[in-house]
Amino acid sequence: MRAWQVGALGEPAEVMRLAQDVPTPVPAEGQLLVRVRAAAVNFPDALMCRGHYQVRPPLPFTPGVELCGEPVDGDLAGTRVIGTPLLPAGAFAEYALMDAAAVFPAPEALDDAEAAALHIGYQTAWFGLHRRAALAAGETLLVHAAAGGVGSAAVQLGKAAGARVIAVVGGPGKAAVAAELGADLVIDRHAEDFVGAVRAATGGRGADVVFDPVGGEAYTGSTRCVAFEGRILVVGFASGTIPAPGLNHALVKNYSVLGLHWGLYNERDPQAVRQAHRELTELAVKGVVRPLVSERLPFERAAEGVQRVADGTSTGRITVLP
């Protein structure tokens, strides 16, 4: 089969190579061989290429941590499923392996590319907003990197929960995307100070919940515009800078700092993941959430897509179609 492989660590565009004769993976007991219908590009794909992710598959490996596929045999043959493939046989290939106990039916309301992008980003946003931060209707939600993959999911789910959503983005093009997603207020951090803008928009009160996949200055600024008894949700560090929070500041301002590693729910509470999928499917059927697929790249351009996500120049979700 054809598959993209990483044989050395570095920038995705430099180390991802398209191979034409990779052996089709053979499923072990409890695994499924699936034909990949669409693969969504995620920031962890870029981090794995660089060797900076917590999961480090042995070289060579095929990246791609999220897909929509079709099992080739068994009870699910001929149906569409979504989920995470089993590395090192990742999603940027014609076939991939999946854990039979960790596949989810693809919502009929979504096409292949949209379904491929529903799992990781929307599950992360759902658990972050509902399970960790307990976002309530009427509260103000501040979303950093709101035009990105997980940020766009947080904007949609925040609106679905009845929150007022303030989106922070970098540049006018991304501002237009965030507005299209339904954000109530969009702040271009390149054009104005988001801290002052959030304070002004909330009458000085600040945001009740902050969704932060960026870290660095985004986190530091968020501590200055979080509300009394607010919650800052730490989702990731796309800026490359892991902040060192001053706990004395959290004490005197009465806010909480919450961590979210969504992958742990797959290990510790898989039933909660399935329940979240059911709720996300219902929202997709109602048209309340729909992954923003900005590009559908042909298979031959997968490395380009991963590099653009690595560079932070993409909006929404980039998908690869074998």
PDB file of C-alpha atoms in Angstrom:
ATOM      1  CA  MET A   1       0.000   0.000   0.000  1.00  0.00           C
ATOM      2  CA  ARG A   2       0.960   3.672  -0.213  1.00  0.00           C
ATOM      3  CA  ALA A   3       1.832   5.308   3.080  1.00  0.00           C
ATOM      4  CA  TRP A   4       3.654   8.359   4.362  1.00  0.00           C
ATOM      5  CA  GLN A   5       6.573   7.421   6.571  1.00  0.00           C
ATOM      6  CA  VAL A   6       8.897   9.245   8.941  1.00  0.00           C
ATOM      7  CA  GLY A   7      12.362   7.706   9.032  1.00  0.00           C
ATOM      8  CA  ALA A   8      14.155  10.522  10.843  1.00  0.00           C
ATOM      9  CA  LEU A   9      13.000  13.302  13.145  1.00  0.00           C
ATOM     10  CA  GLY A  10      12.621  16.893  11.982  1.00  0.00           C
ATOM     11  CA  GLU A  11      10.233  19.259  10.256  1.00  0.00           C
ATOM     12  CA  PRO A  12       7.295  17.383   8.660  1.00  0.00           C
ATOM     13  CA  ALA A  13       7.937  18.698   5.139  1.00  0.00           C
ATOM     14  CA  GLU A  14      11.522  17.446   5.364  1.00  0.00           C
ATOM     15  CA  VAL A  15      11.113  14.054   7.045  1.00  0.00           C
ATOM     16  CA  MET A  16       7.775  12.764   5.735  1.00  0.00           C
ATOM     17  CA  ARG A  17       8.291  10.581   2.658  1.00  0.00           C
ATOM     18  CA  LEU A  18       5.620   8.945   0.496  1.00  0.00           C
ATOM     19  CA  ALA A  19       6.384   5.235   0.083  1.00  0.00           C
ATOM     20  CA  GLN A  20       4.646   3.140  -2.553  1.00  0.00           C
ATOM     21  CA  ASP A  21       5.252  -0.397  -1.288  1.00  0.00           C
ATOM     22  CA  VAL A  22       4.685  -0.409   2.475  1.00  0.00           C
ATOM     23  CA  PRO A  23       3.281  -3.762   3.697  1.00  0.00           C
ATOM     24  CA  THR A  24      -0.384  -3.560   4.610  1.00  0.00           C
ATOM     25  CA  PRO A  25      -0.603  -3.865   8.407  1.00  0.00           C
ATOM     26  CA  VAL A  26      -1.934  -7.145   9.762  1.00  0.00           C
ATOM     27  CA  PRO A  27      -4.489  -6.859  12.583  1.00  0.00           C
ATOM     28  CA  ALA A  28      -3.883  -8.776  15.791  1.00  0.00           C
ATOM     29  CA  GLU A  29      -6.671 -10.075  17.994  1.00  0.00           C
ATOM     30  CA  GLY A  30      -8.959  -7.227  19.005  1.00  0.00           C
ATOM     31  CA  GLN A  31      -7.807  -5.015  16.143  1.00  0.00           C
ATOM     32  CA  LEU A  32      -9.437  -3.906  12.907  1.00  0.00           C
ATOM     33  CA  LEU A  33      -7.878  -3.252   9.525  1.00  0.00           C
ATOM     34  CA  VAL A  34      -9.610  -0.208   8.053  1.00  0.00           C
ATOM     35  CA  ARG A  35      -9.465   1.413   4.653  1.00  0.00           C
ATOM     36  CA  VAL A  36      -8.796   5.078   5.282  1.00  0.00           C
ATOM     37  CA  ARG A  37     -11.472   7.313   3.760  1.00  0.00           C
ATOM     38  CA  ALA A  38     -10.144  10.570   5.239  1.00  0.00           C
ATOM     39  CA  ALA A  39      -7.467  11.563   7.747  1.00  0.00           C
ATOM     40  CA  ALA A  40      -7.506  14.789   9.758  1.00  0.00           C
ATOM     41  CA  VAL A  41      -4.235  16.634  10.403  1.00  0.00           C
ATOM     42  CA  ASN A  42      -3.531  17.383  14.072  1.00  0.00           C
ATOM     43  CA  PHE A  43      -0.789  19.327  15.845  1.00  0.00           C
ATOM     44  CA  PRO A  44       0.451  16.104  17.534  1.00  0.00           C
ATOM     45  CA  ASP A  45       1.291  14.792  14.047  1.00  0.00           C
ATOM     46  CA  ALA A  46       3.793  17.623  13.674  1.00  0.00           C
ATOM     47  CA  LEU A  47       5.128  17.136  17.192  1.00  0.00           C
ATOM     48  CA  MET A  48       5.673  13.419  16.528  1.00  0.00           C
ATOM     49  CA  CYS A  49       7.618  14.212  13.369  1.00  0.00           C
ATOM     50  CA  ARG A  50       9.837  16.489  15.460  1.00  0.00           C
ATOM     51  CA  GLY A  51      10.133  13.973  18.290  1.00  0.00           C
ATOM     52  CA  HIS A  52       8.514  16.412  20.717  1.00  0.00           C
ATOM     53  CA  TYR A  53       5.317  14.502  21.509  1.00  0.00           C
ATOM     54  CA  GLN A  54       4.777  12.350  24.602  1.00  0.00           C
ATOM     55  CA  VAL A  55       4.139   9.375  22.301  1.00  0.00           C
ATOM     56  CA  ARG A  56       7.226   8.456  20.293  1.00  0.00           C
ATOM     57  CA  PRO A  57       6.595   5.642  17.808  1.00  0.00           C
ATOM     58  CA  PRO A  58       9.625   3.651  16.664  1.00  0.00           C
ATOM     59  CA  LEU A  59      11.147   4.749  13.374  1.00  0.00           C
ATOM     60  CA  PRO A  60       9.999   4.447  10.695  1.00  0.00           C
ATOM     61  CA  PHE A  61       6.363   5.230  11.476  1.00  0.00           C
ATOM     62  CA  THR A  62       3.314   6.489   9.636  1.00  0.00           C
ATOM     63  CA  PRO A  63       1.891   9.636  11.271  1.00  0.00           C
ATOM     64  CA  GLY A  64      -1.796  10.527  11.438  1.00  0.00           C
ATOM     65  CA  VAL A  65      -3.735  10.235  14.703  1.00  0.00           C
ATOM     66  CA  GLU A  66      -7.332  10.705  13.515  1.00  0.00           C
ATOM     67  CA  LEU A  67      -9.346   9.159  10.703  1.00  0.00           C
ATOM     68  CA  CYS A  68     -12.617   8.158   9.171  1.00  0.00           C
ATOM     69  CA  GLY A  69     -12.360   4.673   7.773  1.00  0.00           C
ATOM     70  CA  GLU A  70     -14.146   1.544   6.669  1.00  0.00           C
ATOM     71  CA  PRO A  71     -13.323  -1.838   8.257  1.00  0.00           C
ATOM     72  CA  VAL A  72     -12.441  -4.356   5.581  1.00  0.00           C
ATOM     73  CA  ASP A  73     -14.070  -7.339   7.323  1.00  0.00           C
ATOM     74  CA  GLY A  74     -16.025  -8.365  10.405  1.00  0.00           C
ATOM     75  CA  ASP A  75     -19.363  -7.091  11.669  1.00  0.00           C
ATOM     76  CA  LEU A  76     -18.486  -3.469  10.860  1.00  0.00           C
ATOM     77  CA  ALA A  77     -17.368  -4.119   7.275  1.00  0.00           C
ATOM     78  CA  GLY A  78     -18.929  -1.599   4.923  1.00  0.00           C
ATOM     79  CA  THR A  79     -19.760   0.918   7.649  1.00  0.00           C
ATOM     80  CA  ARG A  80     -17.973   4.171   8.416  1.00  0.00           C
ATOM     81  CA  VAL A  81     -16.113   4.508  11.702  1.00  0.00           C
ATOM     82  CA  ILE A  82     -13.968   7.228  13.274  1.00  0.00           C
ATOM     83  CA  GLY A  83     -11.274   7.221  15.921  1.00  0.00           C
ATOM     84  CA  THR A  84      -7.552   7.046  16.464  1.00  0.00           C
ATOM     85  CA  PRO A  85      -5.394   4.488  14.629  1.00  0.00           C
ATOM     86  CA  LEU A  86      -2.818   2.330  16.356  1.00  0.00           C
ATOM     87  CA  LEU A  87       0.650   3.718  15.802  1.00  0.00           C
ATOM     88  CA  PRO A  88       3.073   3.140  14.203  1.00  0.00           C
ATOM     89  CA  ALA A  89       0.483   2.382  11.469  1.00  0.00           C
ATOM     90  CA  GLY A  90      -1.076   5.854  11.411  1.00  0.00           C
ATOM     91  CA  ALA A  91      -3.780   7.454   9.305  1.00  0.00           C
ATOM     92  CA  PHE A  92      -1.695   8.890   6.452  1.00  0.00           C
ATOM     93  CA  ALA A  93      -1.879   5.636   4.559  1.00  0.00           C
ATOM     94  CA  GLU A  94      -4.351   3.702   2.470  1.00  0.00           C
ATOM     95  CA  TYR A  95      -4.949   1.269   5.349  1.00  0.00           C
ATOM     96  CA  ALA A  96      -4.523   1.566   9.120  1.00  0.00           C
ATOM     97  CA  LEU A  97      -5.110  -0.462  12.260  1.00  0.00           C
ATOM     98  CA  MET A  98      -7.623   0.457  14.968  1.00  0.00           C
ATOM     99  CA  ASP A  99      -8.526  -0.977  18.359  1.00  0.00           C
ATOM    100  CA  ALA A 100     -11.882  -2.710  17.829  1.00  0.00           C
ATOM    101  CA  ALA A 101     -13.027  -1.524  21.266  1.00  0.00           C
ATOM    102  CA  ALA A 102     -12.217   2.112  20.497  1.00  0.00           C
ATOM    103  CA  VAL A 103     -13.990   2.783  17.202  1.00  0.00           C
ATOM    104  CA  PHE A 104     -17.031   5.024  16.962  1.00  0.00           C
ATOM    105  CA  PRO A 105     -19.768   5.185  14.318  1.00  0.00           C
ATOM    106  CA  ALA A 106     -19.311   8.136  11.979  1.00  0.00           C
ATOM    107  CA  PRO A 107     -22.303  10.516  12.163  1.00  0.00           C
ATOM    108  CA  GLU A 108     -24.380  10.236   9.007  1.00  0.00           C
ATOM    109  CA  ALA A 109     -24.792  14.015   9.004  1.00  0.00           C
ATOM    110  CA  LEU A 110     -21.074  14.466   8.259  1.00  0.00           C
ATOM    111  CA  ASP A 111     -19.102  13.533   5.159  1.00  0.00           C
ATOM    112  CA  ASP A 112     -15.836  11.622   5.409  1.00  0.00           C
ATOM    113  CA  ALA A 113     -13.589  14.649   5.918  1.00  0.00           C
ATOM    114  CA  GLU A 114     -15.888  16.231   8.508  1.00  0.00           C
ATOM    115  CA  ALA A 115     -16.310  12.943  10.366  1.00  0.00           C
ATOM    116  CA  ALA A 116     -12.539  12.416  10.460  1.00  0.00           C
ATOM    117  CA  ALA A 117     -12.185  15.796  12.189  1.00  0.00           C
ATOM    118  CA  LEU A 118     -14.906  15.237  14.799  1.00  0.00           C
ATOM    119  CA  HIS A 119     -13.098  12.976  17.227  1.00  0.00           C
ATOM    120  CA  ILE A 120      -9.988  14.415  18.916  1.00  0.00           C
ATOM    121  CA  GLY A 121     -10.671  18.144  18.716  1.00  0.00           C
ATOM    122  CA  TYR A 122     -14.326  17.982  19.667  1.00  0.00           C
ATOM    123  CA  GLN A 123     -13.794  15.395  22.381  1.00  0.00           C
ATOM    124  CA  THR A 124     -11.036  17.592  23.825  1.00  0.00           C
ATOM    125  CA  ALA A 125     -13.248  20.669  23.754  1.00  0.00           C
ATOM    126  CA  TRP A 126     -16.255  18.776  25.158  1.00  0.00           C
ATOM    127  CA  PHE A 127     -14.349  17.292  28.108  1.00  0.00           C
ATOM    128  CA  GLY A 128     -12.569  20.561  28.747  1.00  0.00           C
ATOM    129  CA  LEU A 129     -15.650  22.753  28.763  1.00  0.00           C
ATOM    130  CA  HIS A 130     -18.124  20.370  30.386  1.00  0.00           C
ATOM    131  CA  ARG A 131     -16.212  17.822  32.460  1.00  0.00           C
ATOM    132  CA  ARG A 132     -13.343  20.009  33.685  1.00  0.00           C
ATOM    133  CA  ALA A 133     -14.544  23.621  33.611  1.00  0.00           C
ATOM    134  CA  ALA A 134     -18.304  23.013  34.064  1.00  0.00           C
ATOM    135  CA  LEU A 135     -19.197  25.799  31.638  1.00  0.00           C
ATOM    136  CA  ALA A 136     -22.707  27.118  32.345  1.00  0.00           C
ATOM    137  CA  ALA A 137     -25.186  28.911  30.107  1.00  0.00           C
ATOM    138  CA  GLY A 138     -24.773  32.672  30.378  1.00  0.00           C
ATOM    139  CA  GLU A 139     -21.078  32.531  31.281  1.00  0.00           C
ATOM    140  CA  THR A 140     -18.342  34.141  29.206  1.00  0.00           C
ATOM    141  CA  LEU A 141     -15.924  31.779  27.464  1.00  0.00           C
ATOM    142  CA  LEU A 142     -12.594  33.057  26.147  1.00  0.00           C
ATOM    143  CA  VAL A 143     -11.070  30.822  23.455  1.00  0.00           C
ATOM    144  CA  HIS A 144      -7.474  31.228  22.309  1.00  0.00           C
ATOM    145  CA  ALA A 145      -6.447  30.101  18.803  1.00  0.00           C
ATOM    146  CA  ALA A 146     -10.158  30.124  18.048  1.00  0.00           C
ATOM    147  CA  ALA A 147      -9.715  29.588  14.312  1.00  0.00           C
ATOM    148  CA  GLY A 148      -7.580  26.474  14.799  1.00  0.00           C
ATOM    149  CA  GLY A 149      -8.617  22.844  15.021  1.00  0.00           C
ATOM    150  CA  VAL A 150      -9.420  22.457  18.713  1.00  0.00           C
ATOM    151  CA  GLY A 151     -10.199  26.164  19.184  1.00  0.00           C
ATOM    152  CA  SER A 152     -12.882  26.111  16.494  1.00  0.00           C
ATOM    153  CA  ALA A 153     -14.479  23.123  18.239  1.00  0.00           C
ATOM    154  CA  ALA A 154     -14.470  25.038  21.538  1.00  0.00           C
ATOM    155  CA  VAL A 155     -16.191  28.015  19.909  1.00  0.00           C
ATOM    156  CA  GLN A 156     -18.991  25.849  18.509  1.00  0.00           C
ATOM    157  CA  LEU A 157     -19.464  23.848  21.702  1.00  0.00           C
ATOM    158  CA  GLY A 158     -19.359  26.996  23.814  1.00  0.00           C
ATOM    159  CA  LYS A 159     -22.165  28.513  21.761  1.00  0.00           C
ATOM    160  CA  ALA A 160     -24.096  25.234  21.955  1.00  0.00           C
ATOM    161  CA  ALA A 161     -23.813  25.415  25.758  1.00  0.00           C
ATOM    162  CA  GLY A 162     -25.328  28.900  25.814  1.00  0.00           C
ATOM    163  CA  ALA A 163     -22.131  30.772  26.655  1.00  0.00           C
ATOM    164  CA  ARG A 164     -21.022  34.137  25.343  1.00  0.00           C
ATOM    165  CA  VAL A 165     -17.895  33.328  23.327  1.00  0.00           C
ATOM    166  CA  ILE A 166     -14.935  35.682  22.919  1.00  0.00           C
ATOM    167  CA  ALA A 167     -12.485  34.422  20.313  1.00  0.00           C
ATOM    168  CA  VAL A 168      -8.807  35.396  20.184  1.00  0.00           C
ATOM    169  CA  VAL A 169      -7.020  34.871  16.866  1.00  0.00           C
ATOM    170  CA  GLY A 170      -3.897  36.029  15.059  1.00  0.00           C
ATOM    171  CA  GLY A 171      -4.686  37.958  11.890  1.00  0.00           C
ATOM    172  CA  PRO A 172      -7.709  39.225   9.929  1.00  0.00           C
ATOM    173  CA  GLY A 173      -8.158  36.010   7.947  1.00  0.00           C
ATOM    174  CA  LYS A 174      -8.469  33.975  11.114  1.00  0.00           C
ATOM    175  CA  ALA A 175     -10.748  36.641  12.598  1.00  0.00           C
ATOM    176  CA  ALA A 176     -13.167  36.123   9.718  1.00  0.00           C
ATOM    177  CA  VAL A 177     -13.138  32.369  10.348  1.00  0.00           C
ATOM    178  CA  ALA A 178     -13.895  32.810  14.062  1.00  0.00           C
ATOM    179  CA  ALA A 179     -16.779  35.133  13.264  1.00  0.00           C
ATOM    180  CA  GLU A 180     -18.151  32.561  10.817  1.00  0.00           C
ATOM    181  CA  LEU A 181     -17.994  29.935  13.568  1.00  0.00           C
ATOM    182  CA  GLY A 182     -20.383  32.057  15.640  1.00  0.00           C
ATOM    183  CA  ALA A 183     -18.132  33.844  18.146  1.00  0.00           C
ATOM    184  CA  ASP A 184     -19.866  36.804  19.766  1.00  0.00           C
ATOM    185  CA  LEU A 185     -16.688  38.881  19.824  1.00  0.00           C
ATOM    186  CA  VAL A 186     -13.481  38.337  17.871  1.00  0.00           C
ATOM    187  CA  ILE A 187     -10.167  39.860  19.002  1.00  0.00           C
ATOM    188  CA  ASP A 188      -7.170  39.970  16.675  1.00  0.00           C
ATOM    189  CA  ARG A 189      -4.221  39.793  19.072  1.00  0.00           C
ATOM    190  CA  HIS A 190      -1.996  41.308  16.370  1.00  0.00           C
ATOM    191  CA  ALA A 191      -4.139  44.439  16.282  1.00  0.00           C
ATOM    192  CA  GLU A 192      -5.076  44.969  19.940  1.00  0.00           C
ATOM    193  CA  ASP A 193      -4.347  43.824  23.469  1.00  0.00           C
ATOM    194  CA  PHE A 194      -6.713  40.950  24.191  1.00  0.00           C
ATOM    195  CA  VAL A 195      -6.536  41.540  27.951  1.00  0.00           C
ATOM    196  CA  GLY A 196      -7.928  45.047  27.686  1.00  0.00           C
ATOM    197  CA  ALA A 197     -10.474  43.998  25.091  1.00  0.00           C
ATOM    198  CA  VAL A 198     -11.811  41.177  27.295  1.00  0.00           C
ATOM    199  CA  ARG A 199     -12.037  43.464  30.304  1.00  0.00           C
ATOM    200  CA  ALA A 200     -13.885  46.088  28.270  1.00  0.00           C
ATOM    201  CA  ALA A 201     -16.293  43.548  26.794  1.00  0.00           C
ATOM    202  CA  THR A 202     -17.150  42.130  30.224  1.00  0.00           C
ATOM    203  CA  GLY A 203     -17.441  45.403  32.108  1.00  0.00           C
ATOM    204  CA  GLY A 204     -14.214  44.673  33.949  1.00  0.00           C
ATOM    205  CA  ARG A 205     -15.397  41.305  35.259  1.00  0.00           C
ATOM    206  CA  GLY A 206     -13.354  39.060  32.970  1.00  0.00           C
ATOM    207  CA  ALA A 207     -13.974  35.659  31.406  1.00  0.00           C
ATOM    208  CA  ASP A 208     -15.521  32.871  33.467  1.00  0.00           C
ATOM    209  CA  VAL A 209     -13.747  30.136  31.496  1.00  0.00           C
ATOM    210  CA  VAL A 210     -10.556  30.411  29.440  1.00  0.00           C
ATOM    211  CA  PHE A 211      -9.809  27.691  26.878  1.00  0.00           C
ATOM    212  CA  ASP A 212      -6.056  27.813  26.242  1.00  0.00           C
ATOM    213  CA  PRO A 213      -4.312  25.478  23.762  1.00  0.00           C
ATOM    214  CA  VAL A 214      -1.510  28.032  23.266  1.00  0.00           C
ATOM    215  CA  GLY A 215       0.311  28.661  26.555  1.00  0.00           C
ATOM    216  CA  GLY A 216       3.019  31.289  26.776  1.00  0.00           C
ATOM    217  CA  GLU A 217       1.741  34.870  26.603  1.00  0.00           C
ATOM    218  CA  ALA A 218      -1.816  33.636  26.012  1.00  0.00           C
ATOM    219  CA  TYR A 219      -1.835  32.009  29.434  1.00  0.00           C
ATOM    220  CA  THR A 220      -0.111  34.917  31.153  1.00  0.00           C
ATOM    221  CA  GLY A 221      -2.576  37.407  29.711  1.00  0.00           C
ATOM    222  CA  SER A 222      -5.496  35.176  30.635  1.00  0.00           C
ATOM    223  CA  THR A 223      -4.575  35.389  34.312  1.00  0.00           C
ATOM    224  CA  ARG A 224      -5.078  39.154  34.033  1.00  0.00           C
ATOM    225  CA  CYS A 225      -8.572  38.938  32.542  1.00  0.00           C
ATOM    226  CA  VAL A 226     -10.100  35.880  34.235  1.00  0.00           C
ATOM    227  CA  ALA A 227     -13.175  36.473  36.379  1.00  0.00           C
ATOM    228  CA  PHE A 228     -13.613  35.919  40.103  1.00  0.00           C
ATOM    229  CA  GLU A 229     -13.960  32.134  40.528  1.00  0.00           C
ATOM    230  CA  GLY A 230     -13.003  31.752  36.884  1.00  0.00           C
ATOM    231  CA  ARG A 231     -11.371  28.657  35.399  1.00  0.00           C
ATOM    232  CA  ILE A 232      -8.350  28.600  33.096  1.00  0.00           C
ATOM    233  CA  LEU A 233      -8.289  25.377  31.113  1.00  0.00           C
ATOM    234  CA  VAL A 234      -4.780  24.320  30.067  1.00  0.00           C
ATOM    235  CA  VAL A 235      -5.151  22.285  26.861  1.00  0.00           C
ATOM    236  CA  GLY A 236      -1.758  22.571  25.188  1.00  0.00           C
ATOM    237  CA  PHE A 237       1.282  24.687  24.381  1.00  0.00           C
ATOM    238  CA  ALA A 238       1.128  25.481  20.675  1.00  0.00           C
ATOM    239  CA  SER A 239       3.280  28.566  21.322  1.00  0.00           C
ATOM    240  CA  GLY A 240       6.122  26.292  22.369  1.00  0.00           C
ATOM    241  CA  THR A 241       6.332  27.964  25.776  1.00  0.00           C
ATOM    242  CA  ILE A 242       5.094  26.186  28.899  1.00  0.00           C
ATOM    243  CA  PRO A 243       4.148  28.833  31.464  1.00  0.00           C
ATOM    244  CA  ALA A 244       5.204  28.682  35.105  1.00  0.00           C
ATOM    245  CA  PRO A 245       2.082  29.945  36.904  1.00  0.00           C
ATOM    246  CA  GLY A 246       2.343  32.076  40.000  1.00  0.00           C
ATOM    247  CA  LEU A 247       0.099  30.260  42.448  1.00  0.00           C
ATOM    248  CA  ASN A 248       0.001  33.304  44.697  1.00  0.00           C
ATOM    249  CA  HIS A 249      -1.816  35.091  41.859  1.00  0.00           C
ATOM    250  CA  ALA A 250      -4.402  32.310  41.623  1.00  0.00           C
ATOM    251  CA  LEU A 251      -4.856  32.588  45.382  1.00  0.00           C
ATOM    252  CA  VAL A 252      -5.452  36.334  45.574  1.00  0.00           C
ATOM    253  CA  LYS A 253      -7.761  36.380  42.523  1.00  0.00           C
ATOM    254  CA  ASN A 254      -9.714  33.195  43.366  1.00  0.00           C
ATOM    255  CA  TYR A 255      -9.392  31.431  40.000  1.00  0.00           C
ATOM    256  CA  SER A 256      -8.646  27.814  39.173  1.00  0.00           C
ATOM    257  CA  VAL A 257      -6.074  26.338  36.795  1.00  0.00           C
ATOM    258  CA  LEU A 258      -7.343  23.085  35.277  1.00  0.00           C
ATOM    259  CA  GLY A 259      -5.346  20.619  33.215  1.00  0.00           C
ATOM    260  CA  LEU A 260      -6.808  18.481  30.454  1.00  0.00           C
ATOM    261  CA  HIS A 261      -5.178  15.409  28.940  1.00  0.00           C
ATOM    262  CA  TRP A 262      -8.069  13.960  26.969  1.00  0.00           C
ATOM    263  CA  GLY A 263      -6.201  10.746  26.173  1.00  0.00           C
ATOM    264  CA  LEU A 264      -6.396   9.710  29.825  1.00  0.00           C
ATOM    265  CA  TYR A 265     -10.177   9.393  29.541  1.00  0.00           C
ATOM    266  CA  ASN A 266      -9.683   6.674  26.939  1.00  0.00           C
ATOM    267  CA  GLU A 267      -7.755   4.735  29.573  1.00  0.00           C
ATOM    268  CA  ARG A 268      -9.589   5.669  32.787  1.00  0.00           C
ATOM    269  CA  ASP A 269     -13.185   6.266  31.682  1.00  0.00           C
ATOM    270  CA  PRO A 270     -13.890   5.009  28.139  1.00  0.00           C
ATOM    271  CA  GLN A 271     -17.643   5.040  28.785  1.00  0.00           C
ATOM    272  CA  ALA A 272     -17.463   8.793  29.284  1.00  0.00           C
ATOM    273  CA  VAL A 273     -15.770   9.077  25.881  1.00  0.00           C
ATOM    274  CA  ARG A 274     -18.593   7.077  24.295  1.00  0.00           C
ATOM    275  CA  GLN A 275     -21.200   9.253  25.981  1.00  0.00           C
ATOM    276  CA  ALA A 276     -19.452  12.360  24.700  1.00  0.00           C
ATOM    277  CA  HIS A 277     -19.481  10.870  21.189  1.00  0.00           C
ATOM    278  CA  ARG A 278     -23.218  10.279  21.426  1.00  0.00           C
ATOM    279  CA  GLU A 279     -23.781  13.888  22.464  1.00  0.00           C
ATOM    280  CA  LEU A 280     -21.503  15.192  19.723  1.00  0.00           C
ATOM    281  CA  THR A 281     -23.342  13.051  17.176  1.00  0.00           C
ATOM    282  CA  GLU A 282     -26.667  14.512  18.298  1.00  0.00           C
ATOM    283  CA  LEU A 283     -25.283  18.027  17.952  1.00  0.00           C
ATOM    284  CA  ALA A 284     -24.000  17.171  14.470  1.00  0.00           C
ATOM    285  CA  VAL A 285     -27.405  15.794  13.450  1.00  0.00           C
ATOM    286  CA  LYS A 286     -29.014  19.037  14.635  1.00  0.00           C
ATOM    287  CA  GLY A 287     -26.456  21.048  12.690  1.00  0.00           C
ATOM    288  CA  VAL A 288     -25.224  22.752  15.857  1.00  0.00           C
ATOM    289  CA  VAL A 289     -21.652  21.550  15.385  1.00  0.00           C
ATOM    290  CA  ARG A 290     -19.889  20.840  12.119  1.00  0.00           C
ATOM    291  CA  PRO A 291     -16.120  20.573  11.857  1.00  0.00           C
ATOM    292  CA  LEU A 292     -14.721  23.437   9.833  1.00  0.00           C
ATOM    293  CA  VAL A 293     -12.767  21.626   7.129  1.00  0.00           C
ATOM    294  CA  SER A 294     -10.780  24.373   5.474  1.00  0.00           C
ATOM    295  CA  GLU A 295      -8.973  22.126   2.992  1.00  0.00           C
ATOM    296  CA  ARG A 296      -9.266  18.626   1.596  1.00  0.00           C
ATOM    297  CA  LEU A 297      -5.817  17.747   0.328  1.00  0.00           C
ATOM    298  CA  PRO A 298      -5.017  14.900  -2.036  1.00  0.00           C
ATOM    299  CA  PHE A 299      -2.935  12.135  -0.507  1.00  0.00           C
ATOM    300  CA  GLU A 300       0.227  13.332  -2.231  1.00  0.00           C
ATOM    301  CA  ARG A 301       0.125  16.652  -0.288  1.00  0.00           C
ATOM    302  CA  ALA A 302      -0.146  15.226   3.248  1.00  0.00           C
ATOM    303  CA  ALA A 303       3.315  16.453   4.300  1.00  0.00           C
ATOM    304  CA  GLU A 304       2.396  19.959   3.186  1.00  0.00           C
ATOM    305  CA  GLY A 305      -0.728  19.869   5.362  1.00  0.00           C
ATOM    306  CA  VAL A 306       1.164  18.699   8.447  1.00  0.00           C
ATOM    307  CA  GLN A 307       3.802  21.390   7.947  1.00  0.00           C
ATOM    308  CA  ARG A 308       1.184  24.127   7.684  1.00  0.00           C
ATOM    309  CA  VAL A 309      -0.406  23.004  10.938  1.00  0.00           C
ATOM    310  CA  ALA A 310       3.062  22.937  12.505  1.00  0.00           C
ATOM    311  CA  ASP A 311       3.682  26.502  11.324  1.00  0.00           C
ATOM    312  CA  GLY A 312       0.318  27.747  12.625  1.00  0.00           C
ATOM    313  CA  THR A 313      -0.782  29.069   9.246  1.00  0.00           C
ATOM    314  CA  SER A 314      -3.878  26.871   8.831  1.00  0.00           C
ATOM    315  CA  THR A 315      -7.448  27.534   9.875  1.00  0.00           C
ATOM    316  CA  GLY A 316     -10.048  24.985  10.925  1.00  0.00           C
ATOM    317  CA  ARG A 317      -9.059  21.463  10.005  1.00  0.00           C
ATOM    318  CA  ILE A 318      -6.964  20.223   7.088  1.00  0.00           C
ATOM    319  CA  THR A 319      -7.892  16.733   5.933  1.00  0.00           C
ATOM    320  CA  VAL A 320      -6.086  14.286   3.666  1.00  0.00           C
ATOM    321  CA  LEU A 321      -8.014  12.081   1.267  1.00  0.00           C
ATOM    322  CA  PRO A 322      -6.289   8.842   0.142  1.00  0.00           C
TER     323      PRO A 322
END
